[in-house]
PDB file of C-alpha atoms in Angstrom:
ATOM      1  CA  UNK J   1       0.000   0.000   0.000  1.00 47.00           C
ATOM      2  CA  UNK J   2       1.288   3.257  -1.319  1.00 52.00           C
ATOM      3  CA  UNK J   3       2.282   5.770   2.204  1.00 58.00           C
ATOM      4  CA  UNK J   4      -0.110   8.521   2.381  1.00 69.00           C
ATOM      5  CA  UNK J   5       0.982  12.025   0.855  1.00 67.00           C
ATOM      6  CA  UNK J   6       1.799  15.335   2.508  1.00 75.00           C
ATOM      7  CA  UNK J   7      -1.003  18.063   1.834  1.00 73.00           C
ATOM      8  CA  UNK J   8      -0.623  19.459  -1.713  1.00 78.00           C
ATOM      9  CA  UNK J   9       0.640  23.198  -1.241  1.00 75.00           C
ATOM     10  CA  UNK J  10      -2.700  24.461  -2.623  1.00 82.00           C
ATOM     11  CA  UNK J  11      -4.510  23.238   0.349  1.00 84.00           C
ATOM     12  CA  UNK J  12      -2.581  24.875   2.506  1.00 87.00           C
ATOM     13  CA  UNK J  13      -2.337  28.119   0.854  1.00 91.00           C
ATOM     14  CA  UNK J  14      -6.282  27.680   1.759  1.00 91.00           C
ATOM     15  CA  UNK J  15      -5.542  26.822   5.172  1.00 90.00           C
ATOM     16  CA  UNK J  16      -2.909  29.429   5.613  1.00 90.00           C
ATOM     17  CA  UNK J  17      -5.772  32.487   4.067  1.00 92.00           C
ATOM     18  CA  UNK J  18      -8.643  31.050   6.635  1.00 90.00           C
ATOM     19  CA  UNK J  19      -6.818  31.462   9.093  1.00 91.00           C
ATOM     20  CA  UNK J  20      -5.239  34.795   8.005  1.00 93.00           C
ATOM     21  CA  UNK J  21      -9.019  35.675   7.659  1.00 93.00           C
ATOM     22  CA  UNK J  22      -9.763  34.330  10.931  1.00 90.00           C
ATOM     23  CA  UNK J  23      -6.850  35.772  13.088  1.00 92.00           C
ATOM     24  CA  UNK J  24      -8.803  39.100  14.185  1.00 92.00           C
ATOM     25  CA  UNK J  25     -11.933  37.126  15.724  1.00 92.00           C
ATOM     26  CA  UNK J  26      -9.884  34.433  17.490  1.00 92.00           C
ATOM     27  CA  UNK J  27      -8.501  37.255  19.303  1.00 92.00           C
ATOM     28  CA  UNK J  28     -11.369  38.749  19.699  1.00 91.00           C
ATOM     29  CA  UNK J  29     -13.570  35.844  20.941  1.00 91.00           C
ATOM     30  CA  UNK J  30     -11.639  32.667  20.928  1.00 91.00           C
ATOM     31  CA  UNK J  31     -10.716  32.815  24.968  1.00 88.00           C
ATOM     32  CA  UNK J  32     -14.043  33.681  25.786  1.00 90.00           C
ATOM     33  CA  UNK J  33     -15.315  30.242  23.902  1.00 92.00           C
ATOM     34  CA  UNK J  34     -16.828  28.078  26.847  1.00 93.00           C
ATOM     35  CA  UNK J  35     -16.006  25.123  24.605  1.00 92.00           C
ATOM     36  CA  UNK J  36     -12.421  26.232  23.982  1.00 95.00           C
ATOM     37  CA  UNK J  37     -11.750  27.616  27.183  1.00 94.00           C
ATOM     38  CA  UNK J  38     -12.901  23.528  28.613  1.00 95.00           C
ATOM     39  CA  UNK J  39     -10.409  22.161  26.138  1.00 96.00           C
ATOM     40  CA  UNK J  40      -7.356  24.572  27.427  1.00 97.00           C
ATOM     41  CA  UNK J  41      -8.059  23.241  30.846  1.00 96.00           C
ATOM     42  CA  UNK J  42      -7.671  19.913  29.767  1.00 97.00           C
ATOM     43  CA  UNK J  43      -4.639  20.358  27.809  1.00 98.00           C
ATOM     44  CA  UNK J  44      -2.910  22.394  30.717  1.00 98.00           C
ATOM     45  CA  UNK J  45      -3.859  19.505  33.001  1.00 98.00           C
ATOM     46  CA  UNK J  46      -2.133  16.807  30.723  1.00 98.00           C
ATOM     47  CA  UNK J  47       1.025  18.745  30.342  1.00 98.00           C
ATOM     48  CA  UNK J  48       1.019  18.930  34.519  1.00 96.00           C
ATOM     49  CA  UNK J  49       4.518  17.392  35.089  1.00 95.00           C
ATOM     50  CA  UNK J  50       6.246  18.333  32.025  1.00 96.00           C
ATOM     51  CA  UNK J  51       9.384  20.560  31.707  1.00 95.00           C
ATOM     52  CA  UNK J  52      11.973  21.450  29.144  1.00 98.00           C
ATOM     53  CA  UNK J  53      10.977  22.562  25.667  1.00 98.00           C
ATOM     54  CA  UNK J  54       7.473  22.578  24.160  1.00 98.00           C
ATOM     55  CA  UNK J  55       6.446  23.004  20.689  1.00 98.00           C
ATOM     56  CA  UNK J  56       3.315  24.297  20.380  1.00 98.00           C
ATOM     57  CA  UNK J  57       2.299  23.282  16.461  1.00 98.00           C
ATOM     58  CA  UNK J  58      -0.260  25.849  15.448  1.00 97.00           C
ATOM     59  CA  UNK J  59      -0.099  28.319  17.940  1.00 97.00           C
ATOM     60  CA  UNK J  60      -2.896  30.808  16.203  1.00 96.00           C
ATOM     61  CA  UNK J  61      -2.500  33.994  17.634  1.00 97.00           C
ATOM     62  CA  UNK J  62      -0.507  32.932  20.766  1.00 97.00           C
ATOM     63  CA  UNK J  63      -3.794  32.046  23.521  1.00 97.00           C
ATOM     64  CA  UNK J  64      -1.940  29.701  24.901  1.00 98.00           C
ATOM     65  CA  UNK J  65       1.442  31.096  25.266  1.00 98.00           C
ATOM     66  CA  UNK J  66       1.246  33.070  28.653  1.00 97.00           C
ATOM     67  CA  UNK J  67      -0.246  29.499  30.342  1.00 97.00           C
ATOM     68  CA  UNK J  68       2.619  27.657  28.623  1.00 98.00           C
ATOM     69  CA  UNK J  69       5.423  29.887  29.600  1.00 98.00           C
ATOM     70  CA  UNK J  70       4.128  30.472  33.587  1.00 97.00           C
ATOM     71  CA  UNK J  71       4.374  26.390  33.650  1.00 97.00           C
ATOM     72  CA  UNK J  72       7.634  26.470  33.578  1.00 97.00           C
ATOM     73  CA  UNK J  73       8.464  25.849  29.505  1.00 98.00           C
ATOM     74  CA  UNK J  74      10.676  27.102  27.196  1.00 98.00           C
ATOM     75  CA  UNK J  75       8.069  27.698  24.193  1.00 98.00           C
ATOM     76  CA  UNK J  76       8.553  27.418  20.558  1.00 98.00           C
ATOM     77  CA  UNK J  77       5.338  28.561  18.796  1.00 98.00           C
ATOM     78  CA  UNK J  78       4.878  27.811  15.042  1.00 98.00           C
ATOM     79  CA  UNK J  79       2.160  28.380  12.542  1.00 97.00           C
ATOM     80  CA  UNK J  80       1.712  28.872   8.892  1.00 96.00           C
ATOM     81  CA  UNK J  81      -0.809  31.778   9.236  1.00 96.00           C
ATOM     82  CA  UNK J  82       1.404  35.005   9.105  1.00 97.00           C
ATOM     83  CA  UNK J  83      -1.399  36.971  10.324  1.00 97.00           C
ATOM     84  CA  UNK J  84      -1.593  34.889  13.335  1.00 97.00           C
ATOM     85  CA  UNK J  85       2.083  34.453  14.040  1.00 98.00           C
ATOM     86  CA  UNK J  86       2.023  38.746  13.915  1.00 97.00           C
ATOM     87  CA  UNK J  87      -1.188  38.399  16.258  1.00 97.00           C
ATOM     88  CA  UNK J  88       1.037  36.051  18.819  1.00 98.00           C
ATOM     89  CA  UNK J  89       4.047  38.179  18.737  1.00 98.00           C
ATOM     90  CA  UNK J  90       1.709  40.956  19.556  1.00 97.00           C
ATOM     91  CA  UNK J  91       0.386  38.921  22.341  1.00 96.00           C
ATOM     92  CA  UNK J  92       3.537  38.251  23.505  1.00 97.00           C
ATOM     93  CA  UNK J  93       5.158  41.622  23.397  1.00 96.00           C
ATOM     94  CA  UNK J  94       6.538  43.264  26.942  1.00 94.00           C
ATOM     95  CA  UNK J  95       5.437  40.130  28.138  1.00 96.00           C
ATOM     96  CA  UNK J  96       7.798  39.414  31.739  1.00 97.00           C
ATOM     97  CA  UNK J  97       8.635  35.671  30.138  1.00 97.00           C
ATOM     98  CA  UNK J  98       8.511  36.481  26.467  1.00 96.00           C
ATOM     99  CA  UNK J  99      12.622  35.528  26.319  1.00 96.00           C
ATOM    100  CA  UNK J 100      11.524  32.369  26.669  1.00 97.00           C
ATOM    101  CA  UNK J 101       9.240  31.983  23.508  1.00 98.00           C
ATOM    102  CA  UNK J 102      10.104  32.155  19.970  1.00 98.00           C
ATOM    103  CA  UNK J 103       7.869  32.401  17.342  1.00 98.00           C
ATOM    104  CA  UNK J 104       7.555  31.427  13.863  1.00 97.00           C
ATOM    105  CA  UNK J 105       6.264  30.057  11.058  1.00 97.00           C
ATOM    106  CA  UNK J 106       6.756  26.058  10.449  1.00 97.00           C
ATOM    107  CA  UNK J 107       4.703  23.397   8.342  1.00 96.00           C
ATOM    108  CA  UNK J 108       4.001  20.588  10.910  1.00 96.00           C
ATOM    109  CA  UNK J 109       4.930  17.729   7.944  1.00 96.00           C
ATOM    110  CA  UNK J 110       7.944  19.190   7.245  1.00 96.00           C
ATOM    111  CA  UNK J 111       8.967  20.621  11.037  1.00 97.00           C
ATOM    112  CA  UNK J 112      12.735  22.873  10.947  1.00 97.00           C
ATOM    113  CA  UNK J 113      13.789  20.912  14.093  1.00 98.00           C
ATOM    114  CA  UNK J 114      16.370  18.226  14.596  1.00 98.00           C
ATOM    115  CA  UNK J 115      15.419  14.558  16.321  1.00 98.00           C
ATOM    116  CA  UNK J 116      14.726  14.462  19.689  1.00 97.00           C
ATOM    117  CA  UNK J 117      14.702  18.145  20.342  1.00 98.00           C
ATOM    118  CA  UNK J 118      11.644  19.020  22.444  1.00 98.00           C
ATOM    119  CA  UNK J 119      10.548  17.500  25.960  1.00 98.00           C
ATOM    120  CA  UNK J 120       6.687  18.066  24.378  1.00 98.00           C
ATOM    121  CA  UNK J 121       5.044  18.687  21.923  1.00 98.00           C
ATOM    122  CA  UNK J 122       1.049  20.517  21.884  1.00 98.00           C
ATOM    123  CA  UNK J 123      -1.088  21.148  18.684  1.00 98.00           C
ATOM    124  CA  UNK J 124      -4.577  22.023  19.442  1.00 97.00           C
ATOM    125  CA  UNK J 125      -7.323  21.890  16.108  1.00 94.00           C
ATOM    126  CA  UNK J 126      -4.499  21.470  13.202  1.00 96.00           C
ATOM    127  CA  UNK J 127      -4.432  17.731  12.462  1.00 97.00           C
ATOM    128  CA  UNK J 128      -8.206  18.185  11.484  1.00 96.00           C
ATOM    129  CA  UNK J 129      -6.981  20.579   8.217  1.00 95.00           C
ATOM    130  CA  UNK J 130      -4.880  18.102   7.176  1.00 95.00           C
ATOM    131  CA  UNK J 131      -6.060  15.173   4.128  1.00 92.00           C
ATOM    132  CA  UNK J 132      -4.130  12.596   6.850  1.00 94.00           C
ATOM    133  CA  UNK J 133      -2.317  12.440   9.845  1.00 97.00           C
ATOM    134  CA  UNK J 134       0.589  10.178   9.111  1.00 96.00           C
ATOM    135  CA  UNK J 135       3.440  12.775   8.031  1.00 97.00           C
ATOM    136  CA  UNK J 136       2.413  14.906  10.697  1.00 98.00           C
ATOM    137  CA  UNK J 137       2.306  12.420  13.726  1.00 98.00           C
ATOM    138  CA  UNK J 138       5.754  11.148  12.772  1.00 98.00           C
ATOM    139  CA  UNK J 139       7.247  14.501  12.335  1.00 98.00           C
ATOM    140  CA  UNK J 140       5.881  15.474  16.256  1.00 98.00           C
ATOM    141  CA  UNK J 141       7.571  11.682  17.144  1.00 98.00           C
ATOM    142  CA  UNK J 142      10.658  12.710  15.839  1.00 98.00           C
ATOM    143  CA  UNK J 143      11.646  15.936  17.005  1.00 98.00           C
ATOM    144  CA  UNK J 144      10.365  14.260  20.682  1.00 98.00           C
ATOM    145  CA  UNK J 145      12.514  13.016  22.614  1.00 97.00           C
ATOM    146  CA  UNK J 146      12.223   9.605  24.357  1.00 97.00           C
ATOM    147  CA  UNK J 147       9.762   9.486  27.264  1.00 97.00           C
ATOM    148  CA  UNK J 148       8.622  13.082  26.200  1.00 98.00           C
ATOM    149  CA  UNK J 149       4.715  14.300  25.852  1.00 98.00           C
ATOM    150  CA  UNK J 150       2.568  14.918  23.008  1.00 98.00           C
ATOM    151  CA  UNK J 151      -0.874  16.463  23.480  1.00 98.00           C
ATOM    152  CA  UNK J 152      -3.348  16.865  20.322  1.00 98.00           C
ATOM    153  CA  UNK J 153      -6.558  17.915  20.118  1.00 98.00           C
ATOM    154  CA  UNK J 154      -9.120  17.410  17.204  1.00 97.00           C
ATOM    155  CA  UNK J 155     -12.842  16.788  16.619  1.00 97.00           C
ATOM    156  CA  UNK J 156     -14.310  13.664  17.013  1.00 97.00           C
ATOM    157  CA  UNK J 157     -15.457  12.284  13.704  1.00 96.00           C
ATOM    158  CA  UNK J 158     -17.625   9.586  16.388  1.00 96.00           C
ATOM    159  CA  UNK J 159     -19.119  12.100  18.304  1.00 96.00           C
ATOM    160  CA  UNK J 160     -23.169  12.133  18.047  1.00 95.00           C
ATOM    161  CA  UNK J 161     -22.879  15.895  16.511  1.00 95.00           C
ATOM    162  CA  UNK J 162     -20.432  15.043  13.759  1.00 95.00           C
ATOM    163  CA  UNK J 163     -22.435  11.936  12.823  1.00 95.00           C
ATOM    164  CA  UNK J 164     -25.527  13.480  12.618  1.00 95.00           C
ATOM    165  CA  UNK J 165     -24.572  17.245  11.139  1.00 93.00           C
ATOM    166  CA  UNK J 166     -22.540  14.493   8.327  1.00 90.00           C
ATOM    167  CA  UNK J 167     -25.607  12.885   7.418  1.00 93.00           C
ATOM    168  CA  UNK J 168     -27.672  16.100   7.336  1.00 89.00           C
ATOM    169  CA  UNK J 169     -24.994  17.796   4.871  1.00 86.00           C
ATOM    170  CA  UNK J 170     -24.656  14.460   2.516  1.00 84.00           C
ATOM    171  CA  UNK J 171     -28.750  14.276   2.168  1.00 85.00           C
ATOM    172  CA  UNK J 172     -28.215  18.118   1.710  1.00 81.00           C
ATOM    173  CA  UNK J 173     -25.578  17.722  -0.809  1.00 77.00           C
ATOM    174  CA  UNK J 174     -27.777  14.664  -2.388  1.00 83.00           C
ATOM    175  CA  UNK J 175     -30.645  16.598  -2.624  1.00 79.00           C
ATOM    176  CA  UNK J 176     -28.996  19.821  -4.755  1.00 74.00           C
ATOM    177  CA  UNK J 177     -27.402  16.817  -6.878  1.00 77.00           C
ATOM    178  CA  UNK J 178     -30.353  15.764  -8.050  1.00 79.00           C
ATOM    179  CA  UNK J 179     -32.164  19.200  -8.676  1.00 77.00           C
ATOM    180  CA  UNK J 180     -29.165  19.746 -10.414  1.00 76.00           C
ATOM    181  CA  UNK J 181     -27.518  22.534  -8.567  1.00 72.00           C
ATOM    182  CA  UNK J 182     -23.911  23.305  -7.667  1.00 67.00           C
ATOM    183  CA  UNK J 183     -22.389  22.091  -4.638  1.00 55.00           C
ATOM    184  CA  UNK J 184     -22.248  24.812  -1.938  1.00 48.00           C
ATOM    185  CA  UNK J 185     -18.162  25.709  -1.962  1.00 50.00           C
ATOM    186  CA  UNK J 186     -16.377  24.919   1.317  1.00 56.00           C
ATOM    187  CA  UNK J 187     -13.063  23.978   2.948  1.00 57.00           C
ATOM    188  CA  UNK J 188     -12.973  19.959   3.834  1.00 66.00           C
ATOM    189  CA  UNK J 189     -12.166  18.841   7.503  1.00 82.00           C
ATOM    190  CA  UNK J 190     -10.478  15.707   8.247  1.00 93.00           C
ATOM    191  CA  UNK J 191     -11.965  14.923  11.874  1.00 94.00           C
ATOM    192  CA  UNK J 192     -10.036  12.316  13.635  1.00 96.00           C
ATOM    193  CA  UNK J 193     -11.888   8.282  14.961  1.00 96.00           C
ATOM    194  CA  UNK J 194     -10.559   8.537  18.423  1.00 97.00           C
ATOM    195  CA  UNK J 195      -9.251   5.120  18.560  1.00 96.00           C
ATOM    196  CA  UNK J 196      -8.277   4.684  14.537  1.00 97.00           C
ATOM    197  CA  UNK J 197      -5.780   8.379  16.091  1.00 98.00           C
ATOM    198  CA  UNK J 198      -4.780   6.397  19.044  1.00 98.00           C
ATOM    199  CA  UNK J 199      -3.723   3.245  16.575  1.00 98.00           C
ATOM    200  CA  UNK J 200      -2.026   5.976  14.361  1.00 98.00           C
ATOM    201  CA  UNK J 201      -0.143   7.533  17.565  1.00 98.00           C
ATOM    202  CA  UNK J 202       0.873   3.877  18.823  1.00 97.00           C
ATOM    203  CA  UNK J 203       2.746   3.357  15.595  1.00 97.00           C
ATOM    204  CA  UNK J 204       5.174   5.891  15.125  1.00 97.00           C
ATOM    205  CA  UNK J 205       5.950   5.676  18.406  1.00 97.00           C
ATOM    206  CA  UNK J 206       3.599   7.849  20.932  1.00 98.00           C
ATOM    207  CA  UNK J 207       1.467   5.557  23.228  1.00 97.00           C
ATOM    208  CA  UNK J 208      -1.793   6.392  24.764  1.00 98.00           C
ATOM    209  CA  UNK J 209      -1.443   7.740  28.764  1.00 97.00           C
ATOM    210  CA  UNK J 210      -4.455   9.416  28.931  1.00 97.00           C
ATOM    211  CA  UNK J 211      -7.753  11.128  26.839  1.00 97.00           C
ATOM    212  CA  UNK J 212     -10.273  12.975  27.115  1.00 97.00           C
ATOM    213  CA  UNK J 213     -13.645  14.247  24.991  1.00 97.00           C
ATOM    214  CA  UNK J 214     -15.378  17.393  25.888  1.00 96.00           C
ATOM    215  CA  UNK J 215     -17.813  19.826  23.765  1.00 96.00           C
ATOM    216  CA  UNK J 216     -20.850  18.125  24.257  1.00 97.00           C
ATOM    217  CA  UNK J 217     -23.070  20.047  21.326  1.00 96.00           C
ATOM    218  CA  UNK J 218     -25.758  18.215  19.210  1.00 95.00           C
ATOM    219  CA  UNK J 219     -26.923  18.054  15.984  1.00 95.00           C
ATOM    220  CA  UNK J 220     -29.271  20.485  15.513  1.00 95.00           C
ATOM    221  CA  UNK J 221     -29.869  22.261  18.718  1.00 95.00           C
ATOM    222  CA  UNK J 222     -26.104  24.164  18.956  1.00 94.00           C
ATOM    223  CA  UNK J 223     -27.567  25.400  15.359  1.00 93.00           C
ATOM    224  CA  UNK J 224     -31.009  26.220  16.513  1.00 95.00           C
ATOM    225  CA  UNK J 225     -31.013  27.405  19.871  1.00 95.00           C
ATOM    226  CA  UNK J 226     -26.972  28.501  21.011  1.00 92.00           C
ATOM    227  CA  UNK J 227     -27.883  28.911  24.765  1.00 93.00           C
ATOM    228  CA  UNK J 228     -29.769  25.920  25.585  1.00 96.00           C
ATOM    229  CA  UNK J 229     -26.444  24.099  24.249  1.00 95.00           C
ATOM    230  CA  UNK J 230     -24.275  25.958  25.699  1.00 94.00           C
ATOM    231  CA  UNK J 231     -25.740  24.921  29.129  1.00 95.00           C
ATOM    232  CA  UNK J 232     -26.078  21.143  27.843  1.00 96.00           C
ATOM    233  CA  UNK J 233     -22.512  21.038  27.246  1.00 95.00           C
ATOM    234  CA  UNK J 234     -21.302  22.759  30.956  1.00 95.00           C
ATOM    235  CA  UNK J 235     -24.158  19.951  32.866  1.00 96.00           C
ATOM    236  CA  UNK J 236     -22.364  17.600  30.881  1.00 96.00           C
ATOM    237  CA  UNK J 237     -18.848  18.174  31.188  1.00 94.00           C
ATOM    238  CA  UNK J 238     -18.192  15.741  34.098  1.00 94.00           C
ATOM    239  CA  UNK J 239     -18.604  13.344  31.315  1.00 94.00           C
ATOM    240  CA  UNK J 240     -15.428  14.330  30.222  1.00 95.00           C
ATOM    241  CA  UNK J 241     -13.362  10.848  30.920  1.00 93.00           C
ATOM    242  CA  UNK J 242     -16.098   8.735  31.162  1.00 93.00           C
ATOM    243  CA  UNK J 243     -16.003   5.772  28.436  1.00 91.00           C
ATOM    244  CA  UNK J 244     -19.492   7.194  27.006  1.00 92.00           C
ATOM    245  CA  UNK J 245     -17.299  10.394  26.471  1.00 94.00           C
ATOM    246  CA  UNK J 246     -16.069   9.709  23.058  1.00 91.00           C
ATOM    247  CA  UNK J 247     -19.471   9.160  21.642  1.00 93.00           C
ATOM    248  CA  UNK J 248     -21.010  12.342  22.794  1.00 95.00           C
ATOM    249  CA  UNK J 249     -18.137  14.681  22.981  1.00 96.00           C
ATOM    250  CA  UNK J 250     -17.103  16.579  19.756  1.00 96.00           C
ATOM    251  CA  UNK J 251     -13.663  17.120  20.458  1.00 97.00           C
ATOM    252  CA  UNK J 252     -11.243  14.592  21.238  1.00 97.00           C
ATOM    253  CA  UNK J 253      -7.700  15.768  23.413  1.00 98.00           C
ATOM    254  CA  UNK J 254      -5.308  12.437  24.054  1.00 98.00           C
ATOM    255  CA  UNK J 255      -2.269  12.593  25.934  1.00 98.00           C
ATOM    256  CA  UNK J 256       0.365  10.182  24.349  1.00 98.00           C
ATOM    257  CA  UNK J 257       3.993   9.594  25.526  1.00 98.00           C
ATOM    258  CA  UNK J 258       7.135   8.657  23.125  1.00 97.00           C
ATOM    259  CA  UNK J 259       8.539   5.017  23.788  1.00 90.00           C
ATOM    260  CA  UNK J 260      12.044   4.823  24.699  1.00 78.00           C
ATOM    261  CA  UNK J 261      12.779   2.490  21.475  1.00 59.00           C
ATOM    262  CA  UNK J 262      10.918   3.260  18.243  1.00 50.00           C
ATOM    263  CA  UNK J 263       8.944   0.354  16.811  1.00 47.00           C
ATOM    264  CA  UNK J 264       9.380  -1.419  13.630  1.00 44.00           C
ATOM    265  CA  UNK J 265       6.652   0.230  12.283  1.00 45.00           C
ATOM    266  CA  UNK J 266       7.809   3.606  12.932  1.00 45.00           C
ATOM    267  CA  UNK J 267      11.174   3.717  11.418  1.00 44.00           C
TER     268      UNK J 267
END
């Protein structure tokens, strides 16, 4: 079987003018996001521990930095938006730690580090603009070093809202096939299966320690009725690491450590 392909440079030149697009209203709105605001909590409580150098692989417009850099990390923050790397150094500007960060534009397949060079790495909604994950996950396993800590975060493909919001949009897409009409234009997502990710993580060398699902929105009531959802999702939050978890929560954060030895598989 022919090894997957890095994304084609068109696609990200699409990637790289969303997010361009995008960069004023994530500062604007992203921290106030309950649902984004449950994930960062997550995340900071999986890197609890961790020291040394962290990679943070699509940093947007630096949110996380400040968190990152009072844990006690030395921070390298990459992204291929240039309008969100200038948002992040904005961020990060007279900040008391900000000797500690650099910041700069990398392509996660292709990462500008040598093996073995960070204690952890953290990239939170990227792997989901990508056509796969393989050239990614091994380029985060190799510029970890043994026993170091990746943290990833993507939506849940399995989730009851992604199933059900899919099969809406293909009996939507169906339906303007067969009256004949265009298909609506619109970027594709690559959700992750949480445990087809955790088989992918396993074999280039990054085994499961820990996940977690949160986001609990449904199909269509976060698109009908925004506040009744957003109070579904907080009374269901607990549900967070509960084995029911990955079937109701839309995004999906896993904690995954490098093995000492690579396995066959991954080298």
């Amino acid at each position: 079987m022919p090894s997957p392909s890095v994304a084609p440079a068109g696609a990200k030149a699409e990637v790289e003018a969303l997010f361009d697009s995008l960069a004023l209203e994530y500062v604007r709105s992203r921290e106030r996001q309950f649902s984004f605001a449950c994930q960062k909590r997550i995340v900071i409580d999986m890197l609890g521990g961790t020291r040394g150098r962290l990679l943070e692989a699509g940093c947007g417009p630096g949110i996380m930095l400040p968190e990152l850099l009072a844990m006690g990390f030395e921070v390298q923050a990459t992204d291929i938006s240039s309008e969100m790397l200038r948002r992040a150094r904005q961020r990060m500007h007279g900040h008391p730690l900000a000797a500690r960060c650099r910041i700069g534009s990398a392509d996660l397949e292709r990462l500008p580090f040598p093996d073995a060079f960070f204690d952890a790495v953290l990239a939170m909604g990227v792997l989901e603009y990508l056509p796969n994950y393989a050239h990614a996950l091994r380029e985060m396993s190799r510029v970890l070093r043994p026993g170091g800590v990746a943290v990833l975060t993507a939506p849940n493909r399995a989730s009851a809202y992604h199933v059900t919001r899919g099969a809406y949009v293909s009996l939507k897409r169906l339906a303007r096939r067969a009256l004949g009409r265009r298909a609506m234009p619109g970027m594709a997502h690559n959700p992750c299966v949480p445990w087809t990710l955790d088989r992918q993580l396993a074999e280039v060398g990054l085994h499961k320690e820990a996940s977690r699902a949160c986001n609990f929105i449904f199909f269509p009531l976060k698109e009908l009725h925004d506040k009744a959802s957003d109070a579904l999702n907080r009374a269901l939050l607990p549900l967070a690491a509960s084995p029911l978890a990955p079937l109701i929560g839309a995004q999906y954060l896993v904690k995954a450590r490098k093995s000492a030895w690579p396995s066959a598989s991954s080298v």
